[in-house]
Tab-separated table of C-alpha atoms in Angstrom:
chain	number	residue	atom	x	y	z
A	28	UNK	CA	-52.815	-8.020	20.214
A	29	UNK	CA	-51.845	-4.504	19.227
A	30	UNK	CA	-48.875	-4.188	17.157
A	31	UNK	CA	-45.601	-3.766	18.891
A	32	UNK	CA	-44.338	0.207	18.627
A	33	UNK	CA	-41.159	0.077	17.050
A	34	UNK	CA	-38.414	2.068	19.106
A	35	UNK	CA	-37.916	5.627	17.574
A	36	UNK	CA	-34.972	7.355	17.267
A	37	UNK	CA	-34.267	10.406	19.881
A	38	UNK	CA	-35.087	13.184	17.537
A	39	UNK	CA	-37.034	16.230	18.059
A	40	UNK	CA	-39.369	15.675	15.232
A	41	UNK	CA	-41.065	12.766	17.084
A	42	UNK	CA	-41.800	15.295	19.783
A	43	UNK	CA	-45.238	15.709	20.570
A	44	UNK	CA	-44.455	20.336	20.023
A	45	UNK	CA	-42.834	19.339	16.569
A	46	UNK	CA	-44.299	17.009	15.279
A	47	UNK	CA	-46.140	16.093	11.695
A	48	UNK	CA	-46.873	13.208	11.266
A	49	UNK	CA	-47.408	11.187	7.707
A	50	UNK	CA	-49.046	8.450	8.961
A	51	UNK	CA	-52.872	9.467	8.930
A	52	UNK	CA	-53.991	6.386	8.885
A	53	UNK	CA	-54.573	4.753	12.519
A	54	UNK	CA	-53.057	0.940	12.992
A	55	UNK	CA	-56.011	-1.407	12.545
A	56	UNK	CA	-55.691	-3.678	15.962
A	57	UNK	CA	-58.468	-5.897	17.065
A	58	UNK	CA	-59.449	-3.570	19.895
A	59	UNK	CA	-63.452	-2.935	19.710
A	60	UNK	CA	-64.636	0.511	18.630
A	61	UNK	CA	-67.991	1.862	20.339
A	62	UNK	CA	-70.090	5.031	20.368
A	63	UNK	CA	-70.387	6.346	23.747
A	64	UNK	CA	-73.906	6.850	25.509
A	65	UNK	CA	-72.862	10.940	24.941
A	66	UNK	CA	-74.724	12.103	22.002
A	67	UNK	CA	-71.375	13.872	20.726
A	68	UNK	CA	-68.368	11.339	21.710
A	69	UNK	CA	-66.871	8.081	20.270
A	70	UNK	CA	-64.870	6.458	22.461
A	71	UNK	CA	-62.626	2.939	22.096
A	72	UNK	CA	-62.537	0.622	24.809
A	73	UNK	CA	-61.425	-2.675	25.622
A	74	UNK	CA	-64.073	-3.372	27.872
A	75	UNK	CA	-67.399	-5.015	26.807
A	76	UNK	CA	-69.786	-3.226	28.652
A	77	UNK	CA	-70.253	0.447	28.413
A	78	UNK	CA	-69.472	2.880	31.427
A	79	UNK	CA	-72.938	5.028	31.883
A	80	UNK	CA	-72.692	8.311	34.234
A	81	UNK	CA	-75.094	10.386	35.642
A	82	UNK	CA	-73.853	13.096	33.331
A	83	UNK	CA	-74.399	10.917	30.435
A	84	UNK	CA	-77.747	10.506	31.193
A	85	UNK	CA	-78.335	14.795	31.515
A	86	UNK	CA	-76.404	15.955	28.567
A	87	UNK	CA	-79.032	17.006	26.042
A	88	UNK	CA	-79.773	17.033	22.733
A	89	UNK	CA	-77.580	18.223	20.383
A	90	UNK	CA	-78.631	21.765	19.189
A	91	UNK	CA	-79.741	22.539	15.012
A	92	UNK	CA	-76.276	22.408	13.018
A	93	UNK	CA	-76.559	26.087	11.540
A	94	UNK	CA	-78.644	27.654	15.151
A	95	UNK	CA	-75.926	30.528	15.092
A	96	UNK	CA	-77.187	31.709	11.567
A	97	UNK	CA	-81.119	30.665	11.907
A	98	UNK	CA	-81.927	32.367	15.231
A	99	UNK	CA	-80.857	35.986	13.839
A	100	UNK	CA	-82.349	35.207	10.701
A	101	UNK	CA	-85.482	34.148	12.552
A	102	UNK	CA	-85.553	37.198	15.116
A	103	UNK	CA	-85.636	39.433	12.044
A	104	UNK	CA	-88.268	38.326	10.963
A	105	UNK	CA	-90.086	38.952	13.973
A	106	UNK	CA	-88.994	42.698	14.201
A	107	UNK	CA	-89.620	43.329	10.450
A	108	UNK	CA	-93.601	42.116	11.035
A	109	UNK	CA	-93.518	44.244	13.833
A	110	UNK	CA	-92.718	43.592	17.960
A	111	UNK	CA	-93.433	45.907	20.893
A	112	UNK	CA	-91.022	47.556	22.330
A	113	UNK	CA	-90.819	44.889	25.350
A	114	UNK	CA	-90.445	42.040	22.276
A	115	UNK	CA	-87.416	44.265	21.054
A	116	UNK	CA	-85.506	44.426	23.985
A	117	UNK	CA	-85.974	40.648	24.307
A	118	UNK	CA	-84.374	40.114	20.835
A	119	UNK	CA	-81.846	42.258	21.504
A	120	UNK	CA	-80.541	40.283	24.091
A	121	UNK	CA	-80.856	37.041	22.437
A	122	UNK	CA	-78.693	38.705	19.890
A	123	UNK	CA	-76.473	40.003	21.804
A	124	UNK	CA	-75.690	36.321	23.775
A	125	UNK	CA	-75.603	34.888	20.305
A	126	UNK	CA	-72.830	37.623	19.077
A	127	UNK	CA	-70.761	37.551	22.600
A	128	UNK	CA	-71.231	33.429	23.518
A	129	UNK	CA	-70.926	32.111	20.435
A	130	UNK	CA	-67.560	31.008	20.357
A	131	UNK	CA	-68.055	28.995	23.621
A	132	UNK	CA	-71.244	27.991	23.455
A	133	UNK	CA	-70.640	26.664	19.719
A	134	UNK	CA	-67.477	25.015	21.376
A	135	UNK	CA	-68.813	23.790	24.428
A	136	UNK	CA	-72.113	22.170	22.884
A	137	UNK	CA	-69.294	19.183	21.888
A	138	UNK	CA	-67.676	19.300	25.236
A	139	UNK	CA	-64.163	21.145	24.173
A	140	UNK	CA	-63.157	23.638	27.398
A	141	UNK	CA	-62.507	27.057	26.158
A	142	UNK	CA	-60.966	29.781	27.940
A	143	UNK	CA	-58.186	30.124	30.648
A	144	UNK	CA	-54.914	28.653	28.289
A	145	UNK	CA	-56.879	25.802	27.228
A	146	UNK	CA	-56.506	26.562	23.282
A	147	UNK	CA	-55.324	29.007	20.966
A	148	UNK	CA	-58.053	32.001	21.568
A	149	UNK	CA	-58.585	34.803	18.571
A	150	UNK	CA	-55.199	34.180	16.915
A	151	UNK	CA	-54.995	36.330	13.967
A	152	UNK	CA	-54.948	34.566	10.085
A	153	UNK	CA	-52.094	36.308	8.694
A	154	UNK	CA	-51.588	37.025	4.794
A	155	UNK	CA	-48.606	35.144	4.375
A	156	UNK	CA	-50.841	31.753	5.623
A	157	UNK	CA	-52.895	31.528	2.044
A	158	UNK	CA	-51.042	29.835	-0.276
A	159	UNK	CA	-51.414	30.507	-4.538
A	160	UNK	CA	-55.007	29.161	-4.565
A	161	UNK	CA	-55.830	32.133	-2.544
A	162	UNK	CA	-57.020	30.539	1.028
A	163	UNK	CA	-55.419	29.296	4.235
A	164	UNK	CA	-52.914	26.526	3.000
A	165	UNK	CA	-53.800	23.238	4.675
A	166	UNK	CA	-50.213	23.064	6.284
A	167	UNK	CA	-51.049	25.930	8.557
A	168	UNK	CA	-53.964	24.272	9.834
A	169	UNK	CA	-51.803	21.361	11.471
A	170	UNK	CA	-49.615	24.200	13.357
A	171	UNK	CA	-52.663	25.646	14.339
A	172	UNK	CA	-53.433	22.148	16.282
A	173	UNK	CA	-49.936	21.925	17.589
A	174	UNK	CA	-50.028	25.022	19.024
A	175	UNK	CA	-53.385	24.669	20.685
A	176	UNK	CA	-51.809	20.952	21.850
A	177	UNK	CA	-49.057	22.479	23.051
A	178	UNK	CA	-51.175	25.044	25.541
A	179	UNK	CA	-53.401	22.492	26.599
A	180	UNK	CA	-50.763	20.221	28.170
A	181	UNK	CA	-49.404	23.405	29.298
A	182	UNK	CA	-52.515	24.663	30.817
A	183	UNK	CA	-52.269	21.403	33.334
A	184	UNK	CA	-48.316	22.484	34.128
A	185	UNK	CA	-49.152	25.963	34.845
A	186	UNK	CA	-52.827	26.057	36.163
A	187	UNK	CA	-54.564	22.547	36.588
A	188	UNK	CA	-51.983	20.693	38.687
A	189	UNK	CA	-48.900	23.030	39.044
A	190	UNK	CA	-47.666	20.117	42.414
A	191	UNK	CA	-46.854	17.706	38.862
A	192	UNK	CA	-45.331	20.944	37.087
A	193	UNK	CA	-42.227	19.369	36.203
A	194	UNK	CA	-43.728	15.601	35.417
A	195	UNK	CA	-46.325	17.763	32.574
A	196	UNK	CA	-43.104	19.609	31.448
A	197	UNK	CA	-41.108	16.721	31.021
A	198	UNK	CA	-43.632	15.025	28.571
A	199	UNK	CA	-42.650	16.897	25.913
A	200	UNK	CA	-38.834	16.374	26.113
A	201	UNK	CA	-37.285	13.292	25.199
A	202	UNK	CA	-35.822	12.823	28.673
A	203	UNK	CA	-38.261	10.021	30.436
A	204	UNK	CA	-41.962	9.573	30.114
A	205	UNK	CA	-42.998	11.445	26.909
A	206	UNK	CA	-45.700	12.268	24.049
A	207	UNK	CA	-45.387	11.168	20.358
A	208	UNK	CA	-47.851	11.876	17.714
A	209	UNK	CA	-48.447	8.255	16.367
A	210	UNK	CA	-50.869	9.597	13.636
A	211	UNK	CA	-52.761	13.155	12.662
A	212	UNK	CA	-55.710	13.370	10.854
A	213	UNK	CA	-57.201	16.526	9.026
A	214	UNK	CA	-60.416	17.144	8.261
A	215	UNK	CA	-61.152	20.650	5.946
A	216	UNK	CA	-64.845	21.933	5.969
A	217	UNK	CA	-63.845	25.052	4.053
A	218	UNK	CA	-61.284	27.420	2.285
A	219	UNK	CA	-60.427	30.443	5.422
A	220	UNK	CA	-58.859	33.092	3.791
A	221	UNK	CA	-57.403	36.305	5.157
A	222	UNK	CA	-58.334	38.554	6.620
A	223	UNK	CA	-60.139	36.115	9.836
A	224	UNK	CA	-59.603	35.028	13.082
A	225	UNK	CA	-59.064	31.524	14.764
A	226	UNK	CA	-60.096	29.798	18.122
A	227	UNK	CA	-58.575	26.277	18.359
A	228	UNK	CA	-59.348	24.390	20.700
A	229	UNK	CA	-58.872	20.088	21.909
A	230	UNK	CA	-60.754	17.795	23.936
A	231	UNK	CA	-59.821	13.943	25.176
A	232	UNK	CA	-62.338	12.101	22.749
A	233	UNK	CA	-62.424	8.752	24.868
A	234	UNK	CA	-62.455	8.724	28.553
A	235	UNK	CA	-58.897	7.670	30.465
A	236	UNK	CA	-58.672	4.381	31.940
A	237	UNK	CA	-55.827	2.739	33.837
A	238	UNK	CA	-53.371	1.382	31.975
A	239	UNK	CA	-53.644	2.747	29.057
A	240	UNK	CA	-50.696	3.282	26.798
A	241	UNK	CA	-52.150	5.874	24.399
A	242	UNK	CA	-54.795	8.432	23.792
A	243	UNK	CA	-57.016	10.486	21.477
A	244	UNK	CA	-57.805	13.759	21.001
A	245	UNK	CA	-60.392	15.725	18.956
A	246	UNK	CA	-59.143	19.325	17.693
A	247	UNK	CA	-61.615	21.892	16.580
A	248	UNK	CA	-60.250	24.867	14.517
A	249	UNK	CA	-63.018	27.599	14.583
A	250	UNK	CA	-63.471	30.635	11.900
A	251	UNK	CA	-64.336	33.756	13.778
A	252	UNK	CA	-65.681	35.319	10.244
A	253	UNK	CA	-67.904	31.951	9.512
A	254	UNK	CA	-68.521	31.263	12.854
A	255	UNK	CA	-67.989	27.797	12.447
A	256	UNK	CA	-65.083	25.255	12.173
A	257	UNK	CA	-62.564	25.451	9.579
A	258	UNK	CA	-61.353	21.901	10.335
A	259	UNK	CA	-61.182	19.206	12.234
A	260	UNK	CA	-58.548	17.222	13.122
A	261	UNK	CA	-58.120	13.840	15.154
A	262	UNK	CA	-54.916	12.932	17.181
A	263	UNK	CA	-53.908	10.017	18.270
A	264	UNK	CA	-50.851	10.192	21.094
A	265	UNK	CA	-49.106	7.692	22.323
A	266	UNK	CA	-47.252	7.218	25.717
A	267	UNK	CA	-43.670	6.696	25.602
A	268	UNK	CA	-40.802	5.824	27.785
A	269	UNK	CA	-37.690	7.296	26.002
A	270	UNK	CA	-35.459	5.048	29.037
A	271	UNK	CA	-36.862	1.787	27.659
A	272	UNK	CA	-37.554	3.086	24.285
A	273	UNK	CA	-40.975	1.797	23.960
A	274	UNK	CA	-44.467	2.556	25.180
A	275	UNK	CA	-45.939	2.743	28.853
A	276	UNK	CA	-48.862	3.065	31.202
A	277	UNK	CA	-50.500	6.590	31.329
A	278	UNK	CA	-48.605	8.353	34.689
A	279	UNK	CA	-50.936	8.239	37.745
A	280	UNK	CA	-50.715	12.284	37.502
A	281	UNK	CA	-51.958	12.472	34.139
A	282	UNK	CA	-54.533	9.758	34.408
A	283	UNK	CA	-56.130	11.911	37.712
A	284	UNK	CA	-56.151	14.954	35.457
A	285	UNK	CA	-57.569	13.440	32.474
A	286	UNK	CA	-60.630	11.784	34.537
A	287	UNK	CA	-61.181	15.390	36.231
A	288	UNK	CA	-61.428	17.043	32.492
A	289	UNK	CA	-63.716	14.104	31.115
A	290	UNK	CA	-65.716	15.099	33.827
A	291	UNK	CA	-65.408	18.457	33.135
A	292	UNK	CA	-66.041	18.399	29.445
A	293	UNK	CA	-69.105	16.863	29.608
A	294	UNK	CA	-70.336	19.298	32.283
A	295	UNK	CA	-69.793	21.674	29.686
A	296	UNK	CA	-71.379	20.010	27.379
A	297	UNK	CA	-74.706	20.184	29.448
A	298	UNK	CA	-74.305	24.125	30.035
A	299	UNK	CA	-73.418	24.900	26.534
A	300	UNK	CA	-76.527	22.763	25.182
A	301	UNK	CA	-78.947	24.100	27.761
A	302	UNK	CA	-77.875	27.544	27.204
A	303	UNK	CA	-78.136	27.078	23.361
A	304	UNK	CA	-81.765	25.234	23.606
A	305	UNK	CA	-82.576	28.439	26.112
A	306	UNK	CA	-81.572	30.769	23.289
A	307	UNK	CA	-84.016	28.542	20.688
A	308	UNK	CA	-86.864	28.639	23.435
A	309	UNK	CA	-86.749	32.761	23.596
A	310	UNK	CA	-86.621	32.989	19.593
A	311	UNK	CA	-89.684	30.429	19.278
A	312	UNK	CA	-91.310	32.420	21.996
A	313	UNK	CA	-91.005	35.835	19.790
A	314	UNK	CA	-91.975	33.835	16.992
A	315	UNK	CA	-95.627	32.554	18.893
A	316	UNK	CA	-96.139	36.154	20.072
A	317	UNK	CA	-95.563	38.259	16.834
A	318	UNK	CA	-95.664	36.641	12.950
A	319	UNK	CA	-97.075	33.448	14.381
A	320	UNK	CA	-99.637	33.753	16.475
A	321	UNK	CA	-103.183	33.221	15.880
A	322	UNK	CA	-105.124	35.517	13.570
A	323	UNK	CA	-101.303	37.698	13.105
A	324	UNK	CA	-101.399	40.360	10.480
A	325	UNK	CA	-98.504	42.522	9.204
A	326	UNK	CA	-98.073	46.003	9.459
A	327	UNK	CA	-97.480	47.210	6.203
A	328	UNK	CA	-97.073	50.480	7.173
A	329	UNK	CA	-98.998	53.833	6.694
A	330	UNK	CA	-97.888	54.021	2.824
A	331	UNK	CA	-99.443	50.875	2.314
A	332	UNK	CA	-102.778	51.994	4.153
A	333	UNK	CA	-102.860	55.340	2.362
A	334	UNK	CA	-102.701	54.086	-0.968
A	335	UNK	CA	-106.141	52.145	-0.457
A	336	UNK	CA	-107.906	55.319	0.188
């Protein structure tokens, strides 16, 4: 049996909008951990047998790791052996979906919903964030969850279901059924410094099920500069019934909403990764038509030519 959660004081710093937490490390219970049939997702579940979906089944492949970098790189090198003009204009929009879609598509490709006020979109890195080792100080990067947390329960008040507006409202006051942060985990994959832009950004990393009295999210903190993420962070939140001081079901509104975005995530999870394999097919297709095709020569250019006369 899980371990009993111990009744917490009223205090805003167990609020889900305020809180840091010190306990990274999750409670070890004897509930059975599982990797989901998504490529992308681990989810925890009581049950034995696993839940497969027809969307399951269609998300693809997970894209190359570094595809943002490689397919300029590699469209370079087509235009520097030398493409028609037709080949050119093909790049150039390849390019130009890689520099305009990246943040969603890079996003999206792991099911997190972007847009709308889903996240924290292009928030500015400010000077005063580095600390004296000269990059982002790894404080700022929990705030830059809990703000992102904070917009995507919002973004269910305001524009998912506004008929529960009050009921999503009320779960971050300690008034009846609430949100604690039971434990907050960071995980850095590089200094940011200033000057940069952020894109944070959360998605429900196990799917709901009745009765649950808790759940997790994954957090993705993404470097505009790098275009990649700065961190990662895992949440786990648990439901709590400030009247009885202890935890309690998931609300019947919140459970409905929560099965509609698991849905939803991994339909974007099948649009991001077909658009990104779409992108790798038009690169390899430049690639077959110019430096690597069949008996392919480079132009070296008229210098080159006159200087063997």
């Amino acid at each position: 049996m899980p371990p009993t959660l111990p009744v917490i004081p009223h205090s805003g710093r167990y609020l889900l909008t305020r809180t840091i937490t010190q306990h990274l490390q999750r409670t070890t219970t004897s509930t059975t951990r599982r990797i989901s049939t998504s490529p992308f997702l681990t989810t925890h579940h009581h049950s034995k047998s696993p839940i497969i979906t027809s969307l399951d089944q269609q998300i693809p492949k997970p894209p190359p790791k570094k595809w943002i970098t490689d397919l300029p790189a590699r469209l370079g090198k087509c235009i520097i052996f030398g493409c028609s003009p037709s080949q050119i204009r093909d790049a150039s929009v390849i390019l130009r979906a890689v520099a305009t879609e990246w943040r969603g598509l890079l996003a999206g490709a792991e099911g997190f919903l972007t847009g709308g006020r889903r996240g924290v979109d292009s928030r500015e890195v400010v000077w005063g964030e580095m600390d004296s080792f000269g990059h982002v100080n790894n404080v700022n990067y929990y705030r830059y969850a809990e703000s992102a947390r904070v917009n995507w329960i919002t973004n269910f008040s305001v524009h998912v279901d506004p008929a529960h507006r009050q009921e999503w409202a009320e779960l971050m006051q300690p008034k009846a059924i609430g949100l604690i942060m039971k434990s907050l985990k960071c995980d850095f994959k590089f200094p940011m410094v200033y000057p940069d832009r952020i894109s944070v950004y959360h998605r429900l990393s196990t799917p709901p099920q009745h009765g649950q009295t808790s759940f997790h999210l994954d957090c993705i903190v993404l470097s505009h500069q790098h275009r990649r993420a700065a961190a990662r962070l895992e949440e786990d939140v648990v439901i709590y019934d400030y009247r009885k001081a202890g935890k309690t079901a998931m609300p019947e509104f919140m459970l409905t909403q929560f099965e509609k975005t698991w849905k939803l995530q991994q339909e974007e999870t099948i649009r991001a990764r077909k658009r990104i394999w779409e992108l790798i097919a038009g690169v390899e297709r430049l690639e077959r038509e110019t430096w690597d095709r069949e008996g392919a020569k480079e132009d070296m250019g008229s210098a080159v030519k006159g200087s063997s006369s």
